[in-house]
PDB file of C-alpha atoms and ligand atoms in Angstrom:
ATOM      1  CA  UNK A   1      -0.185  -0.086   0.110  1.00  0.00           C
ATOM      2  CA  UNK A   2       1.414   3.189  -0.684  1.00  0.00           C
ATOM      3  CA  UNK A   3       0.372   6.833  -0.140  1.00  0.00           C
ATOM      4  CA  UNK A   4      -1.490   8.287  -3.136  1.00  0.00           C
ATOM      5  CA  UNK A   5      -1.530  12.466  -4.047  1.00  0.00           C
ATOM      6  CA  UNK A   6      -3.597  13.675  -5.510  1.00  0.00           C
ATOM      7  CA  UNK A   7      -2.455  17.455  -7.313  1.00  0.00           C
ATOM      8  CA  UNK A   8      -5.155  19.815  -8.151  1.00  0.00           C
ATOM      9  CA  UNK A   9      -5.450  23.438 -10.463  1.00  0.00           C
ATOM     10  CA  UNK A  10      -2.088  24.677 -11.219  1.00  0.00           C
ATOM     11  CA  UNK A  11      -0.018  22.285  -9.380  1.00  0.00           C
ATOM     12  CA  UNK A  12      -0.691  19.980 -12.029  1.00  0.00           C
ATOM     13  CA  UNK A  13       1.644  21.901 -14.007  1.00  0.00           C
ATOM     14  CA  UNK A  14       4.415  21.953 -11.788  1.00  0.00           C
ATOM     15  CA  UNK A  15       4.689  17.899 -11.624  1.00  0.00           C
ATOM     16  CA  UNK A  16       7.780  16.166 -12.764  1.00  0.00           C
ATOM     17  CA  UNK A  17       8.309  13.919 -15.197  1.00  0.00           C
ATOM     18  CA  UNK A  18       5.088  11.745 -16.655  1.00  0.00           C
ATOM     19  CA  UNK A  19       2.439   9.984 -14.239  1.00  0.00           C
ATOM     20  CA  UNK A  20       1.336   6.182 -14.428  1.00  0.00           C
ATOM     21  CA  UNK A  21      -2.181   7.334 -12.901  1.00  0.00           C
ATOM     22  CA  UNK A  22      -3.693  10.228 -14.818  1.00  0.00           C
ATOM     23  CA  UNK A  23      -2.426  13.609 -15.126  1.00  0.00           C
ATOM     24  CA  UNK A  24      -2.258  14.615 -11.074  1.00  0.00           C
ATOM     25  CA  UNK A  25      -2.128  11.451  -9.348  1.00  0.00           C
ATOM     26  CA  UNK A  26       1.160  10.352  -8.080  1.00  0.00           C
ATOM     27  CA  UNK A  27       1.108   6.839  -5.528  1.00  0.00           C
ATOM     28  CA  UNK A  28       4.332   7.158  -3.532  1.00  0.00           C
ATOM     29  CA  UNK A  29       5.758   4.157  -1.881  1.00  0.00           C
ATOM     30  CA  UNK A  30       7.721   5.831   1.490  1.00  0.00           C
ATOM     31  CA  UNK A  31       6.766   7.286   4.430  1.00  0.00           C
ATOM     32  CA  UNK A  32       7.974  11.045   5.190  1.00  0.00           C
ATOM     33  CA  UNK A  33       6.543  14.698   5.913  1.00  0.00           C
ATOM     34  CA  UNK A  34       3.960  15.565   3.736  1.00  0.00           C
ATOM     35  CA  UNK A  35       5.838  18.355   2.311  1.00  0.00           C
ATOM     36  CA  UNK A  36       8.751  15.683   1.126  1.00  0.00           C
ATOM     37  CA  UNK A  37       6.260  13.857  -0.468  1.00  0.00           C
ATOM     38  CA  UNK A  38       4.736  16.559  -2.654  1.00  0.00           C
ATOM     39  CA  UNK A  39       8.160  18.482  -3.616  1.00  0.00           C
ATOM     40  CA  UNK A  40       9.791  15.178  -4.490  1.00  0.00           C
ATOM     41  CA  UNK A  41       7.231  15.308  -7.554  1.00  0.00           C
ATOM     42  CA  UNK A  42       8.574  19.014  -8.519  1.00  0.00           C
ATOM     43  CA  UNK A  43       5.841  21.201  -6.478  1.00  0.00           C
ATOM     44  CA  UNK A  44       7.582  24.013  -3.972  1.00  0.00           C
ATOM     45  CA  UNK A  45       5.934  24.142  -0.951  1.00  0.00           C
ATOM     46  CA  UNK A  46       5.228  27.540  -1.425  1.00  0.00           C
ATOM     47  CA  UNK A  47       2.538  26.969  -4.062  1.00  0.00           C
ATOM     48  CA  UNK A  48       0.842  24.687  -1.554  1.00  0.00           C
ATOM     49  CA  UNK A  49      -2.439  26.653   0.041  1.00  0.00           C
ATOM     50  CA  UNK A  50      -4.315  23.610   0.973  1.00  0.00           C
ATOM     51  CA  UNK A  51      -3.669  19.997   1.986  1.00  0.00           C
ATOM     52  CA  UNK A  52      -6.685  17.832   2.725  1.00  0.00           C
ATOM     53  CA  UNK A  53      -7.055  13.944   3.781  1.00  0.00           C
ATOM     54  CA  UNK A  54      -9.963  12.203   5.521  1.00  0.00           C
ATOM     55  CA  UNK A  55     -11.936  14.859   5.630  1.00  0.00           C
ATOM     56  CA  UNK A  56      -9.330  17.119   7.820  1.00  0.00           C
ATOM     57  CA  UNK A  57      -6.589  19.856   7.069  1.00  0.00           C
ATOM     58  CA  UNK A  58      -3.051  18.735   7.226  1.00  0.00           C
ATOM     59  CA  UNK A  59      -0.252  20.846   8.290  1.00  0.00           C
ATOM     60  CA  UNK A  60       3.289  20.347   6.145  1.00  0.00           C
ATOM     61  CA  UNK A  61       4.966  18.193   9.005  1.00  0.00           C
ATOM     62  CA  UNK A  62       1.781  15.492   8.732  1.00  0.00           C
ATOM     63  CA  UNK A  63       2.683  12.194   7.668  1.00  0.00           C
ATOM     64  CA  UNK A  64       0.126  10.471   5.888  1.00  0.00           C
ATOM     65  CA  UNK A  65      -0.408   6.521   6.352  1.00  0.00           C
ATOM     66  CA  UNK A  66       0.208   3.799   3.638  1.00  0.00           C
ATOM     67  CA  UNK A  67      -3.358   3.623   1.780  1.00  0.00           C
ATOM     68  CA  UNK A  68      -4.210   7.069   2.454  1.00  0.00           C
ATOM     69  CA  UNK A  69      -5.444   9.591  -0.463  1.00  0.00           C
ATOM     70  CA  UNK A  70      -3.987  13.310   0.194  1.00  0.00           C
ATOM     71  CA  UNK A  71      -5.414  16.330  -2.173  1.00  0.00           C
ATOM     72  CA  UNK A  72      -3.022  19.101  -2.380  1.00  0.00           C
ATOM     73  CA  UNK A  73      -4.485  22.264  -3.842  1.00  0.00           C
ATOM     74  CA  UNK A  74      -2.933  25.716  -5.172  1.00  0.00           C
ATOM     75  CA  UNK A  75      -3.611  28.714  -3.247  1.00  0.00           C
ATOM     76  CA  UNK A  76      -6.644  31.068  -4.050  1.00  0.00           C
ATOM     77  CA  UNK A  77      -5.773  34.349  -4.783  1.00  0.00           C
ATOM     78  CA  UNK A  78      -5.821  36.808  -3.441  1.00  0.00           C
ATOM     79  CA  UNK A  79      -3.469  35.175  -0.389  1.00  0.00           C
ATOM     80  CA  UNK A  80      -3.286  37.510   2.434  1.00  0.00           C
ATOM     81  CA  UNK A  81      -0.013  36.659   4.263  1.00  0.00           C
ATOM     82  CA  UNK A  82      -1.020  38.123   7.540  1.00  0.00           C
ATOM     83  CA  UNK A  83      -4.057  35.627   8.017  1.00  0.00           C
ATOM     84  CA  UNK A  84      -2.904  32.200   9.959  1.00  0.00           C
ATOM     85  CA  UNK A  85      -4.107  28.710   8.385  1.00  0.00           C
ATOM     86  CA  UNK A  86      -3.283  25.229   8.808  1.00  0.00           C
ATOM     87  CA  UNK A  87      -0.440  25.299   6.196  1.00  0.00           C
ATOM     88  CA  UNK A  88       1.163  29.040   7.675  1.00  0.00           C
ATOM     89  CA  UNK A  89       0.435  29.336  11.116  1.00  0.00           C
ATOM     90  CA  UNK A  90       1.985  32.269  11.750  1.00  0.00           C
ATOM     91  CA  UNK A  91       0.990  35.280   9.686  1.00  0.00           C
ATOM     92  CA  UNK A  92       3.461  37.630   8.623  1.00  0.00           C
ATOM     93  CA  UNK A  93       2.854  41.345   9.874  1.00  0.00           C
ATOM     94  CA  UNK A  94       2.787  42.560   6.164  1.00  0.00           C
ATOM     95  CA  UNK A  95       4.254  41.982   2.811  1.00  0.00           C
ATOM     96  CA  UNK A  96       7.540  42.045   2.070  1.00  0.00           C
ATOM     97  CA  UNK A  97       9.941  40.359  -0.201  1.00  0.00           C
ATOM     98  CA  UNK A  98      13.181  39.385  -1.337  1.00  0.00           C
ATOM     99  CA  UNK A  99      14.508  38.147  -4.844  1.00  0.00           C
ATOM    100  CA  UNK A 100      16.711  36.093  -6.388  1.00  0.00           C
ATOM    101  CA  UNK A 101      18.946  36.871  -9.559  1.00  0.00           C
ATOM    102  CA  UNK A 102      16.386  35.468 -11.879  1.00  0.00           C
ATOM    103  CA  UNK A 103      13.811  38.287 -11.024  1.00  0.00           C
ATOM    104  CA  UNK A 104      16.252  41.252 -10.463  1.00  0.00           C
ATOM    105  CA  UNK A 105      14.484  43.692 -12.669  1.00  0.00           C
ATOM    106  CA  UNK A 106      11.143  42.307 -10.511  1.00  0.00           C
ATOM    107  CA  UNK A 107      12.494  44.107  -7.520  1.00  0.00           C
ATOM    108  CA  UNK A 108      13.026  47.794  -9.139  1.00  0.00           C
ATOM    109  CA  UNK A 109       9.625  47.692  -9.804  1.00  0.00           C
ATOM    110  CA  UNK A 110       8.123  46.699  -6.207  1.00  0.00           C
ATOM    111  CA  UNK A 111      10.238  49.578  -4.935  1.00  0.00           C
ATOM    112  CA  UNK A 112       8.757  51.530  -7.857  1.00  0.00           C
ATOM    113  CA  UNK A 113       5.639  51.027  -6.508  1.00  0.00           C
ATOM    114  CA  UNK A 114       6.289  51.269  -3.095  1.00  0.00           C
ATOM    115  CA  UNK A 115       7.241  47.313  -1.354  1.00  0.00           C
ATOM    116  CA  UNK A 116       9.644  46.686   0.366  1.00  0.00           C
ATOM    117  CA  UNK A 117      11.706  44.067  -1.565  1.00  0.00           C
ATOM    118  CA  UNK A 118      15.178  42.964  -1.264  1.00  0.00           C
ATOM    119  CA  UNK A 119      17.478  42.186  -3.528  1.00  0.00           C
ATOM    120  CA  UNK A 120      21.853  41.883  -3.337  1.00  0.00           C
ATOM    121  CA  UNK A 121      23.173  39.941  -6.323  1.00  0.00           C
ATOM    122  CA  UNK A 122      25.981  38.976  -3.898  1.00  0.00           C
ATOM    123  CA  UNK A 123      23.340  36.758  -1.964  1.00  0.00           C
ATOM    124  CA  UNK A 124      23.837  32.961  -2.542  1.00  0.00           C
ATOM    125  CA  UNK A 125      20.284  30.292  -2.330  1.00  0.00           C
ATOM    126  CA  UNK A 126      21.207  29.383   1.016  1.00  0.00           C
ATOM    127  CA  UNK A 127      21.548  33.091   2.340  1.00  0.00           C
ATOM    128  CA  UNK A 128      18.597  34.469   0.401  1.00  0.00           C
ATOM    129  CA  UNK A 129      16.177  31.741   1.954  1.00  0.00           C
ATOM    130  CA  UNK A 130      17.629  32.640   4.922  1.00  0.00           C
ATOM    131  CA  UNK A 131      16.882  36.293   4.890  1.00  0.00           C
ATOM    132  CA  UNK A 132      13.635  34.715   3.897  1.00  0.00           C
ATOM    133  CA  UNK A 133      12.862  33.228   7.014  1.00  0.00           C
ATOM    134  CA  UNK A 134      14.465  35.277   9.158  1.00  0.00           C
ATOM    135  CA  UNK A 135      12.938  38.167   8.020  1.00  0.00           C
ATOM    136  CA  UNK A 136       9.771  36.830   7.591  1.00  0.00           C
ATOM    137  CA  UNK A 137       9.899  37.780   3.715  1.00  0.00           C
ATOM    138  CA  UNK A 138       8.180  36.332   0.687  1.00  0.00           C
ATOM    139  CA  UNK A 139      10.545  34.959  -1.672  1.00  0.00           C
ATOM    140  CA  UNK A 140       9.412  35.661  -5.391  1.00  0.00           C
ATOM    141  CA  UNK A 141      11.593  33.907  -7.782  1.00  0.00           C
ATOM    142  CA  UNK A 142      11.738  31.285 -10.741  1.00  0.00           C
ATOM    143  CA  UNK A 143      13.878  28.779  -9.327  1.00  0.00           C
ATOM    144  CA  UNK A 144      11.495  25.799  -7.824  1.00  0.00           C
ATOM    145  CA  UNK A 145      14.628  24.400  -5.966  1.00  0.00           C
ATOM    146  CA  UNK A 146      14.951  27.702  -4.040  1.00  0.00           C
ATOM    147  CA  UNK A 147      11.541  27.272  -3.075  1.00  0.00           C
ATOM    148  CA  UNK A 148      11.883  24.198  -1.661  1.00  0.00           C
ATOM    149  CA  UNK A 149      14.374  25.164   0.712  1.00  0.00           C
ATOM    150  CA  UNK A 150      13.250  24.429   4.501  1.00  0.00           C
ATOM    151  CA  UNK A 151      14.068  28.339   5.461  1.00  0.00           C
ATOM    152  CA  UNK A 152      11.394  29.766   3.117  1.00  0.00           C
ATOM    153  CA  UNK A 153       8.081  30.293   4.730  1.00  0.00           C
ATOM    154  CA  UNK A 154       6.091  31.818   1.660  1.00  0.00           C
ATOM    155  CA  UNK A 155       7.172  32.256  -1.487  1.00  0.00           C
ATOM    156  CA  UNK A 156       5.972  32.495  -5.063  1.00  0.00           C
ATOM    157  CA  UNK A 157       7.020  30.763  -8.610  1.00  0.00           C
ATOM    158  CA  UNK A 158       7.259  33.951 -10.876  1.00  0.00           C
ATOM    159  CA  UNK A 159       5.108  32.530 -14.249  1.00  0.00           C
ATOM    160  CA  UNK A 160       5.926  35.209 -16.671  1.00  0.00           C
ATOM    161  CA  UNK A 161       9.793  36.283 -17.910  1.00  0.00           C
ATOM    162  CA  UNK A 162       8.608  39.882 -18.381  1.00  0.00           C
ATOM    163  CA  UNK A 163       9.478  42.380 -15.356  1.00  0.00           C
ATOM    164  CA  UNK A 164       5.936  44.317 -15.886  1.00  0.00           C
ATOM    165  CA  UNK A 165       4.019  41.256 -16.346  1.00  0.00           C
ATOM    166  CA  UNK A 166       5.738  39.656 -13.202  1.00  0.00           C
ATOM    167  CA  UNK A 167       4.541  42.803 -11.050  1.00  0.00           C
ATOM    168  CA  UNK A 168       0.747  42.641 -11.958  1.00  0.00           C
ATOM    169  CA  UNK A 169       1.380  38.709 -11.218  1.00  0.00           C
ATOM    170  CA  UNK A 170       2.688  39.233  -7.679  1.00  0.00           C
ATOM    171  CA  UNK A 171       0.171  42.021  -7.087  1.00  0.00           C
ATOM    172  CA  UNK A 172      -2.946  39.858  -8.176  1.00  0.00           C
ATOM    173  CA  UNK A 173      -1.574  37.054  -5.927  1.00  0.00           C
ATOM    174  CA  UNK A 174      -1.033  38.757  -2.776  1.00  0.00           C
ATOM    175  CA  UNK A 175      -3.940  41.078  -3.279  1.00  0.00           C
ATOM    176  CA  UNK A 176      -2.109  44.323  -3.280  1.00  0.00           C
ATOM    177  CA  UNK A 177      -3.784  46.678  -5.818  1.00  0.00           C
ATOM    178  CA  UNK A 178      -4.458  48.943  -2.738  1.00  0.00           C
ATOM    179  CA  UNK A 179      -1.126  48.977  -1.108  1.00  0.00           C
ATOM    180  CA  UNK A 180       0.552  50.901  -4.212  1.00  0.00           C
ATOM    181  CA  UNK A 181       2.423  53.562  -3.148  1.00  0.00           C
ATOM    182  CA  UNK A 182       4.264  54.907  -6.600  1.00  0.00           C
ATOM    183  CA  UNK A 183       7.595  56.370  -6.297  1.00  0.00           C
ATOM    184  CA  UNK A 184       7.589  56.443  -2.301  1.00  0.00           C
ATOM    185  CA  UNK A 185      10.756  54.348  -2.237  1.00  0.00           C
ATOM    186  CA  UNK A 186      14.591  54.455  -3.951  1.00  0.00           C
ATOM    187  CA  UNK A 187      14.679  51.767  -7.025  1.00  0.00           C
ATOM    188  CA  UNK A 188      18.118  51.728  -6.486  1.00  0.00           C
ATOM    189  CA  UNK A 189      18.566  50.845  -2.337  1.00  0.00           C
ATOM    190  CA  UNK A 190      14.616  50.242  -1.471  1.00  0.00           C
ATOM    191  CA  UNK A 191      14.706  53.051   1.245  1.00  0.00           C
ATOM    192  CA  UNK A 192      11.490  55.077   1.723  1.00  0.00           C
ATOM    193  CA  UNK A 193      11.906  58.543   0.320  1.00  0.00           C
ATOM    194  CA  UNK A 194      11.243  61.752   2.075  1.00  0.00           C
ATOM    195  CA  UNK A 195      10.085  64.885   0.957  1.00  0.00           C
ATOM    196  CA  UNK A 196      12.412  67.999   0.602  1.00  0.00           C
ATOM    197  CA  UNK A 197      11.848  71.613   0.097  1.00  0.00           C
ATOM    198  CA  UNK A 198      12.919  72.660  -3.410  1.00  0.00           C
ATOM    199  CA  UNK A 199      15.356  75.176  -1.824  1.00  0.00           C
ATOM    200  CA  UNK A 200      17.544  72.460  -0.690  1.00  0.00           C
ATOM    201  CA  UNK A 201      18.184  71.339  -3.849  1.00  0.00           C
ATOM    202  CA  UNK A 202      18.366  74.278  -5.991  1.00  0.00           C
ATOM    203  CA  UNK A 203      22.145  74.169  -7.017  1.00  0.00           C
ATOM    204  CA  UNK A 204      21.740  70.551  -7.575  1.00  0.00           C
ATOM    205  CA  UNK A 205      19.420  70.907 -10.509  1.00  0.00           C
ATOM    206  CA  UNK A 206      19.284  71.431 -14.536  1.00  0.00           C
ATOM    207  CA  UNK A 207      17.214  74.684 -15.316  1.00  0.00           C
ATOM    208  CA  UNK A 208      14.213  73.199 -16.989  1.00  0.00           C
ATOM    209  CA  UNK A 209      13.931  71.063 -14.093  1.00  0.00           C
ATOM    210  CA  UNK A 210      14.239  73.439 -11.440  1.00  0.00           C
ATOM    211  CA  UNK A 211      11.537  75.958 -13.658  1.00  0.00           C
ATOM    212  CA  UNK A 212       8.955  73.245 -14.361  1.00  0.00           C
ATOM    213  CA  UNK A 213       8.647  71.230 -10.716  1.00  0.00           C
ATOM    214  CA  UNK A 214       7.790  72.429  -7.257  1.00  0.00           C
ATOM    215  CA  UNK A 215       8.027  68.526  -5.232  1.00  0.00           C
ATOM    216  CA  UNK A 216      10.850  66.631  -4.699  1.00  0.00           C
ATOM    217  CA  UNK A 217      12.004  63.636  -2.541  1.00  0.00           C
ATOM    218  CA  UNK A 218      15.446  62.287  -1.781  1.00  0.00           C
ATOM    219  CA  UNK A 219      16.693  58.889  -0.841  1.00  0.00           C
ATOM    220  CA  UNK A 220      17.952  58.728   2.742  1.00  0.00           C
ATOM    221  CA  UNK A 221      20.378  55.653   1.886  1.00  0.00           C
ATOM    222  CA  UNK A 222      22.195  57.420  -1.634  1.00  0.00           C
ATOM    223  CA  UNK A 223      21.335  60.568  -1.877  1.00  0.00           C
ATOM    224  CA  UNK A 224      19.976  60.739  -5.252  1.00  0.00           C
ATOM    225  CA  UNK A 225      17.017  63.336  -5.679  1.00  0.00           C
ATOM    226  CA  UNK A 226      13.708  62.586  -7.572  1.00  0.00           C
ATOM    227  CA  UNK A 227      11.201  64.785  -8.589  1.00  0.00           C
ATOM    228  CA  UNK A 228       7.847  64.076 -10.823  1.00  0.00           C
ATOM    229  CA  UNK A 229       9.007  64.660 -14.526  1.00  0.00           C
ATOM    230  CA  UNK A 230       7.774  62.783 -17.555  1.00  0.00           C
ATOM    231  CA  UNK A 231       9.439  59.884 -16.522  1.00  0.00           C
ATOM    232  CA  UNK A 232       6.548  59.332 -14.173  1.00  0.00           C
ATOM    233  CA  UNK A 233       3.651  59.542 -16.624  1.00  0.00           C
ATOM    234  CA  UNK A 234       5.603  56.738 -18.588  1.00  0.00           C
ATOM    235  CA  UNK A 235       5.932  54.435 -15.773  1.00  0.00           C
ATOM    236  CA  UNK A 236       2.212  55.175 -14.595  1.00  0.00           C
ATOM    237  CA  UNK A 237       0.943  53.856 -17.843  1.00  0.00           C
ATOM    238  CA  UNK A 238       3.290  50.849 -18.159  1.00  0.00           C
ATOM    239  CA  UNK A 239       1.160  50.477 -14.914  1.00  0.00           C
ATOM    240  CA  UNK A 240      -2.099  50.557 -15.522  1.00  0.00           C
ATOM    241  CA  UNK A 241      -1.565  48.205 -18.692  1.00  0.00           C
ATOM    242  CA  UNK A 242       0.149  45.812 -16.554  1.00  0.00           C
ATOM    243  CA  UNK A 243      -2.821  45.422 -14.214  1.00  0.00           C
ATOM    244  CA  UNK A 244      -5.333  46.785 -16.742  1.00  0.00           C
ATOM    245  CA  UNK A 245      -8.138  44.156 -15.848  1.00  0.00           C
ATOM    246  CA  UNK A 246      -7.858  45.633 -11.868  1.00  0.00           C
ATOM    247  CA  UNK A 247      -8.599  49.223 -12.710  1.00  0.00           C
TER     248      UNK A 247
HETATM  249 ZN1   ZN B 301      18.763  55.737  -3.056  1.00  0.00          ZN
END
């Protein structure tokens, strides 16, 4: 007698190899925590929203018995990480992020829209997973193996390879539309910007900028001064296009 896992919804697309029993079933001839069984089939635990067997919700450490049938479901967006569940008993205070190098440009867009997103190309996978667990950050990556690491509590496998679509994926999945705060954080350093008086930066501005703009912010991290120029309109347009169905 083996343990049968039945994968549902988008999780079917993540299964490795070919299934013998149909496209969503796997029979496994070993006893182990259900997290290990699920991940051995190619599905990172971060992608799982609900595990049910024998009419009960199960946690990741639950070990199914021989002959048991376990249903594994994806998340149902929007996912609010501040709410506890059987799989995620310790909620996060808020949605903050860490990304790895394969979605580096996504980090810039998240910061641009006001979200705290850590990205450091010097960090290796083990350190990224450690930071995600220690600081309780949501890990965003296109690397399934990174999401499988035990230290990772919350994460999301990014599907698109286009940065603006990736941003839309994250905002939809975690229900963050109302938390967007454009141009409030430095895209270089991830530090919140502060308002400054125009008079304090007059000597740093080109004549046209000095003439046309009145509202300025500065990054306390790198000292960069920002103002609402024509590039802001272009970014607003791109964001509106990416989030089109949410407008
Ligand atoms: Zn900065």
